[in-house]
Amino acid sequence: MNYRLLSIFLCLLISGCASTESISPAVPDPSLQQEDLLNSLNAGGVRRVQVGDELRLILPQRRFFIQNTMHLKVSAYPVLGQIVTLLNQQKNLGIEVLAYTPSADLQQQTTDLAQLQARAIEEYLLQQGLNTRLIVARAWDSPHQACRKGGRFVQDPVQIFCIEIRTRHLHTEDSD
């Protein structure tokens, strides 16, 4: 009796497995993934500006760094990881990480801090697997350039405007 029940159960199990369709997981649309990623970055405080083929990501200094240090906040790591994901979707990028200061006339330590913050972002992006052919980190301390090129977040201290990540596609002659 037990043998018959076991045989019937096995037959039903095998026939049930054979008749079910295999369901493959749905592959999300890449444009929807891109849109979700951009929305997530926006929610993380990153402003995105597209100027021709140049992409600019503007990060509020206050959200990414412990005040008056070059040390990244733990809360910045997920957003920076998303930036790596976004930038790795493009090939042959040249990247500039710029930290804005209001003027070269301010204390040297402010410019030094901006340089250290730009380098901290650069190093973290590379550690997270950023695939780029060229990356440069520097402080941008000209008041005229900062007014034209960058923005200031209301909550940020006066000493540092923001961190800006600029990308552009490299042509063959640019990367040699």
PDB file of C-alpha atoms in Angstrom:
ATOM      1  CA  MET A   1       0.000   0.000   0.000  1.00  0.00           C
ATOM      2  CA  ASN A   2       2.755   2.459   0.947  1.00  0.00           C
ATOM      3  CA  TYR A   3       4.605   1.577  -2.253  1.00  0.00           C
ATOM      4  CA  ARG A   4       1.506   2.407  -4.354  1.00  0.00           C
ATOM      5  CA  LEU A   5       0.966   5.725  -2.607  1.00  0.00           C
ATOM      6  CA  LEU A   6       4.624   6.607  -3.056  1.00  0.00           C
ATOM      7  CA  SER A   7       4.462   5.630  -6.746  1.00  0.00           C
ATOM      8  CA  ILE A   8       1.326   7.707  -7.315  1.00  0.00           C
ATOM      9  CA  PHE A   9       2.845  10.670  -5.485  1.00  0.00           C
ATOM     10  CA  LEU A  10       6.051  10.490  -7.541  1.00  0.00           C
ATOM     11  CA  CYS A  11       4.088  10.214 -10.812  1.00  0.00           C
ATOM     12  CA  LEU A  12       1.997  13.254  -9.903  1.00  0.00           C
ATOM     13  CA  LEU A  13       5.073  15.179  -8.843  1.00  0.00           C
ATOM     14  CA  ILE A  14       6.939  14.391 -12.064  1.00  0.00           C
ATOM     15  CA  SER A  15       3.951  15.163 -14.271  1.00  0.00           C
ATOM     16  CA  GLY A  16       3.352  18.408 -12.376  1.00  0.00           C
ATOM     17  CA  CYS A  17       6.953  19.506 -12.882  1.00  0.00           C
ATOM     18  CA  ALA A  18       6.881  18.611 -16.556  1.00  0.00           C
ATOM     19  CA  SER A  19       3.711  20.579 -17.232  1.00  0.00           C
ATOM     20  CA  THR A  20       4.728  23.832 -15.560  1.00  0.00           C
ATOM     21  CA  GLU A  21       6.245  26.532 -17.694  1.00  0.00           C
ATOM     22  CA  SER A  22       9.659  27.767 -16.737  1.00  0.00           C
ATOM     23  CA  ILE A  23       9.414  31.405 -15.830  1.00  0.00           C
ATOM     24  CA  SER A  24      12.450  33.515 -16.444  1.00  0.00           C
ATOM     25  CA  PRO A  25      12.806  36.681 -14.409  1.00  0.00           C
ATOM     26  CA  ALA A  26      11.725  39.786 -16.244  1.00  0.00           C
ATOM     27  CA  VAL A  27      14.630  41.912 -17.398  1.00  0.00           C
ATOM     28  CA  PRO A  28      13.909  45.522 -16.485  1.00  0.00           C
ATOM     29  CA  ASP A  29      13.994  48.075 -19.253  1.00  0.00           C
ATOM     30  CA  PRO A  30      17.411  49.853 -19.215  1.00  0.00           C
ATOM     31  CA  SER A  31      15.786  53.260 -19.637  1.00  0.00           C
ATOM     32  CA  LEU A  32      13.615  52.591 -16.566  1.00  0.00           C
ATOM     33  CA  GLN A  33      16.693  51.495 -14.620  1.00  0.00           C
ATOM     34  CA  GLN A  34      18.459  54.706 -15.662  1.00  0.00           C
ATOM     35  CA  GLU A  35      15.456  56.804 -14.635  1.00  0.00           C
ATOM     36  CA  ASP A  36      15.240  55.045 -11.253  1.00  0.00           C
ATOM     37  CA  LEU A  37      18.959  55.604 -10.704  1.00  0.00           C
ATOM     38  CA  LEU A  38      18.686  59.317 -11.541  1.00  0.00           C
ATOM     39  CA  ASN A  39      15.655  59.696  -9.257  1.00  0.00           C
ATOM     40  CA  SER A  40      17.545  57.965  -6.468  1.00  0.00           C
ATOM     41  CA  LEU A  41      20.536  60.275  -6.937  1.00  0.00           C
ATOM     42  CA  ASN A  42      18.212  63.277  -6.852  1.00  0.00           C
ATOM     43  CA  ALA A  43      16.705  62.002  -3.606  1.00  0.00           C
ATOM     44  CA  GLY A  44      20.265  61.670  -2.275  1.00  0.00           C
ATOM     45  CA  GLY A  45      20.839  65.384  -2.842  1.00  0.00           C
ATOM     46  CA  VAL A  46      22.697  65.189  -6.156  1.00  0.00           C
ATOM     47  CA  ARG A  47      21.747  67.697  -8.825  1.00  0.00           C
ATOM     48  CA  ARG A  48      22.280  66.614 -12.422  1.00  0.00           C
ATOM     49  CA  VAL A  49      23.013  69.079 -15.224  1.00  0.00           C
ATOM     50  CA  GLN A  50      23.517  68.035 -18.843  1.00  0.00           C
ATOM     51  CA  VAL A  51      25.484  70.528 -20.956  1.00  0.00           C
ATOM     52  CA  GLY A  52      25.913  69.127 -24.467  1.00  0.00           C
ATOM     53  CA  ASP A  53      27.740  65.828 -24.062  1.00  0.00           C
ATOM     54  CA  GLU A  54      29.055  66.868 -20.633  1.00  0.00           C
ATOM     55  CA  LEU A  55      27.288  65.544 -17.541  1.00  0.00           C
ATOM     56  CA  ARG A  56      27.680  67.477 -14.295  1.00  0.00           C
ATOM     57  CA  LEU A  57      26.728  66.000 -10.953  1.00  0.00           C
ATOM     58  CA  ILE A  58      26.602  68.589  -8.178  1.00  0.00           C
ATOM     59  CA  LEU A  59      26.928  67.245  -4.645  1.00  0.00           C
ATOM     60  CA  PRO A  60      26.185  69.361  -1.566  1.00  0.00           C
ATOM     61  CA  GLN A  61      29.315  69.373   0.580  1.00  0.00           C
ATOM     62  CA  ARG A  62      27.322  69.213   3.812  1.00  0.00           C
ATOM     63  CA  ARG A  63      25.637  65.925   2.886  1.00  0.00           C
ATOM     64  CA  PHE A  64      28.831  64.155   1.889  1.00  0.00           C
ATOM     65  CA  PHE A  65      31.524  65.304   4.341  1.00  0.00           C
ATOM     66  CA  ILE A  66      31.858  65.568   8.081  1.00  0.00           C
ATOM     67  CA  GLN A  67      31.968  69.311   8.726  1.00  0.00           C
ATOM     68  CA  ASN A  68      35.347  70.924   8.053  1.00  0.00           C
ATOM     69  CA  THR A  69      37.052  67.606   7.270  1.00  0.00           C
ATOM     70  CA  MET A  70      37.934  65.532   4.253  1.00  0.00           C
ATOM     71  CA  HIS A  71      36.186  62.488   5.755  1.00  0.00           C
ATOM     72  CA  LEU A  72      33.139  61.176   3.926  1.00  0.00           C
ATOM     73  CA  LYS A  73      29.976  60.561   5.902  1.00  0.00           C
ATOM     74  CA  VAL A  74      28.779  56.964   6.000  1.00  0.00           C
ATOM     75  CA  SER A  75      25.464  58.161   4.538  1.00  0.00           C
ATOM     76  CA  ALA A  76      27.351  59.321   1.417  1.00  0.00           C
ATOM     77  CA  TYR A  77      28.551  55.838   0.461  1.00  0.00           C
ATOM     78  CA  PRO A  78      25.309  54.556  -1.129  1.00  0.00           C
ATOM     79  CA  VAL A  79      24.907  57.725  -3.205  1.00  0.00           C
ATOM     80  CA  LEU A  80      28.523  57.585  -4.370  1.00  0.00           C
ATOM     81  CA  GLY A  81      28.003  53.917  -5.252  1.00  0.00           C
ATOM     82  CA  GLN A  82      25.046  54.935  -7.398  1.00  0.00           C
ATOM     83  CA  ILE A  83      27.213  57.568  -9.073  1.00  0.00           C
ATOM     84  CA  VAL A  84      29.733  54.834  -9.936  1.00  0.00           C
ATOM     85  CA  THR A  85      26.906  52.739 -11.413  1.00  0.00           C
ATOM     86  CA  LEU A  86      25.697  55.701 -13.470  1.00  0.00           C
ATOM     87  CA  LEU A  87      29.156  56.636 -14.744  1.00  0.00           C
ATOM     88  CA  ASN A  88      30.103  53.038 -15.546  1.00  0.00           C
ATOM     89  CA  GLN A  89      27.180  52.871 -17.978  1.00  0.00           C
ATOM     90  CA  GLN A  90      29.194  55.152 -20.259  1.00  0.00           C
ATOM     91  CA  LYS A  91      32.495  54.276 -21.902  1.00  0.00           C
ATOM     92  CA  ASN A  92      35.569  56.432 -22.552  1.00  0.00           C
ATOM     93  CA  LEU A  93      34.790  59.082 -19.978  1.00  0.00           C
ATOM     94  CA  GLY A  94      37.121  61.730 -18.696  1.00  0.00           C
ATOM     95  CA  ILE A  95      36.118  62.821 -15.207  1.00  0.00           C
ATOM     96  CA  GLU A  96      36.917  65.938 -13.196  1.00  0.00           C
ATOM     97  CA  VAL A  97      36.096  66.143  -9.496  1.00  0.00           C
ATOM     98  CA  LEU A  98      36.019  69.805  -8.468  1.00  0.00           C
ATOM     99  CA  ALA A  99      35.549  71.264  -5.006  1.00  0.00           C
ATOM    100  CA  TYR A 100      34.465  74.894  -5.119  1.00  0.00           C
ATOM    101  CA  THR A 101      35.715  77.529  -2.714  1.00  0.00           C
ATOM    102  CA  PRO A 102      34.480  81.116  -2.813  1.00  0.00           C
ATOM    103  CA  SER A 103      37.773  82.833  -3.471  1.00  0.00           C
ATOM    104  CA  ALA A 104      41.505  82.338  -3.673  1.00  0.00           C
ATOM    105  CA  ASP A 105      41.890  85.215  -1.213  1.00  0.00           C
ATOM    106  CA  LEU A 106      40.493  83.152   1.658  1.00  0.00           C
ATOM    107  CA  GLN A 107      42.720  81.196   3.973  1.00  0.00           C
ATOM    108  CA  GLN A 108      44.967  78.637   2.341  1.00  0.00           C
ATOM    109  CA  GLN A 109      43.509  75.924   4.574  1.00  0.00           C
ATOM    110  CA  THR A 110      40.095  76.354   2.908  1.00  0.00           C
ATOM    111  CA  THR A 111      41.614  75.697  -0.502  1.00  0.00           C
ATOM    112  CA  ASP A 112      43.584  72.787   0.943  1.00  0.00           C
ATOM    113  CA  LEU A 113      40.395  71.340   2.431  1.00  0.00           C
ATOM    114  CA  ALA A 114      38.630  71.639  -0.922  1.00  0.00           C
ATOM    115  CA  GLN A 115      41.520  69.806  -2.600  1.00  0.00           C
ATOM    116  CA  LEU A 116      41.408  67.030   0.022  1.00  0.00           C
ATOM    117  CA  GLN A 117      37.639  66.674  -0.364  1.00  0.00           C
ATOM    118  CA  ALA A 118      37.927  66.410  -4.144  1.00  0.00           C
ATOM    119  CA  ARG A 119      40.594  63.726  -3.726  1.00  0.00           C
ATOM    120  CA  ALA A 120      38.466  61.852  -1.178  1.00  0.00           C
ATOM    121  CA  ILE A 121      35.603  61.651  -3.694  1.00  0.00           C
ATOM    122  CA  GLU A 122      37.998  60.608  -6.467  1.00  0.00           C
ATOM    123  CA  GLU A 123      39.577  57.861  -4.353  1.00  0.00           C
ATOM    124  CA  TYR A 124      36.227  56.510  -3.192  1.00  0.00           C
ATOM    125  CA  LEU A 125      34.829  56.366  -6.729  1.00  0.00           C
ATOM    126  CA  LEU A 126      37.917  54.470  -7.915  1.00  0.00           C
ATOM    127  CA  GLN A 127      37.762  52.082  -4.941  1.00  0.00           C
ATOM    128  CA  GLN A 128      34.163  51.302  -5.845  1.00  0.00           C
ATOM    129  CA  GLY A 129      35.140  50.244  -9.358  1.00  0.00           C
ATOM    130  CA  LEU A 130      34.747  53.394 -11.411  1.00  0.00           C
ATOM    131  CA  ASN A 131      35.880  52.520 -14.920  1.00  0.00           C
ATOM    132  CA  THR A 132      37.426  55.622 -16.422  1.00  0.00           C
ATOM    133  CA  ARG A 133      40.405  56.408 -18.592  1.00  0.00           C
ATOM    134  CA  LEU A 134      41.127  59.769 -16.958  1.00  0.00           C
ATOM    135  CA  ILE A 135      40.175  61.280 -13.608  1.00  0.00           C
ATOM    136  CA  VAL A 136      41.390  64.530 -12.033  1.00  0.00           C
ATOM    137  CA  ALA A 137      40.564  65.983  -8.605  1.00  0.00           C
ATOM    138  CA  ARG A 138      41.213  69.589  -7.687  1.00  0.00           C
ATOM    139  CA  ALA A 139      40.030  72.646  -5.809  1.00  0.00           C
ATOM    140  CA  TRP A 140      38.415  75.347  -7.892  1.00  0.00           C
ATOM    141  CA  ASP A 141      39.004  78.602  -6.099  1.00  0.00           C
ATOM    142  CA  SER A 142      38.407  81.362  -8.614  1.00  0.00           C
ATOM    143  CA  PRO A 143      35.394  83.444  -7.590  1.00  0.00           C
ATOM    144  CA  HIS A 144      34.481  84.191 -11.216  1.00  0.00           C
ATOM    145  CA  GLN A 145      34.623  80.544 -12.248  1.00  0.00           C
ATOM    146  CA  ALA A 146      32.653  79.400  -9.214  1.00  0.00           C
ATOM    147  CA  CYS A 147      29.873  81.899  -9.873  1.00  0.00           C
ATOM    148  CA  ARG A 148      29.563  80.845 -13.499  1.00  0.00           C
ATOM    149  CA  LYS A 149      30.193  77.136 -13.176  1.00  0.00           C
ATOM    150  CA  GLY A 150      28.861  76.001  -9.822  1.00  0.00           C
ATOM    151  CA  GLY A 151      26.155  76.506  -7.317  1.00  0.00           C
ATOM    152  CA  ARG A 152      25.940  76.933  -3.606  1.00  0.00           C
ATOM    153  CA  PHE A 153      23.594  74.950  -1.419  1.00  0.00           C
ATOM    154  CA  VAL A 154      21.781  77.017   1.201  1.00  0.00           C
ATOM    155  CA  GLN A 155      22.815  74.750   4.096  1.00  0.00           C
ATOM    156  CA  ASP A 156      26.515  74.679   3.193  1.00  0.00           C
ATOM    157  CA  PRO A 157      29.055  76.737   5.074  1.00  0.00           C
ATOM    158  CA  VAL A 158      30.388  79.708   3.167  1.00  0.00           C
ATOM    159  CA  GLN A 159      33.870  78.174   2.899  1.00  0.00           C
ATOM    160  CA  ILE A 160      32.947  75.377   0.459  1.00  0.00           C
ATOM    161  CA  PHE A 161      30.259  75.723  -2.195  1.00  0.00           C
ATOM    162  CA  CYS A 162      29.875  72.176  -3.431  1.00  0.00           C
ATOM    163  CA  ILE A 163      31.590  69.242  -5.041  1.00  0.00           C
ATOM    164  CA  GLU A 164      31.023  68.837  -8.763  1.00  0.00           C
ATOM    165  CA  ILE A 165      31.729  65.739 -10.825  1.00  0.00           C
ATOM    166  CA  ARG A 166      32.049  66.547 -14.520  1.00  0.00           C
ATOM    167  CA  THR A 167      32.212  63.923 -17.214  1.00  0.00           C
ATOM    168  CA  ARG A 168      32.780  64.092 -20.919  1.00  0.00           C
ATOM    169  CA  HIS A 169      33.436  61.523 -23.601  1.00  0.00           C
ATOM    170  CA  LEU A 170      37.070  61.234 -24.571  1.00  0.00           C
ATOM    171  CA  HIS A 171      38.020  61.102 -28.204  1.00  0.00           C
ATOM    172  CA  THR A 172      40.937  58.939 -29.250  1.00  0.00           C
ATOM    173  CA  GLU A 173      43.349  61.867 -29.366  1.00  0.00           C
ATOM    174  CA  ASP A 174      42.277  63.015 -25.852  1.00  0.00           C
ATOM    175  CA  SER A 175      43.334  59.820 -24.103  1.00  0.00           C
ATOM    176  CA  ASP A 176      46.771  59.288 -25.644  1.00  0.00           C
TER     177      ASP A 176
END
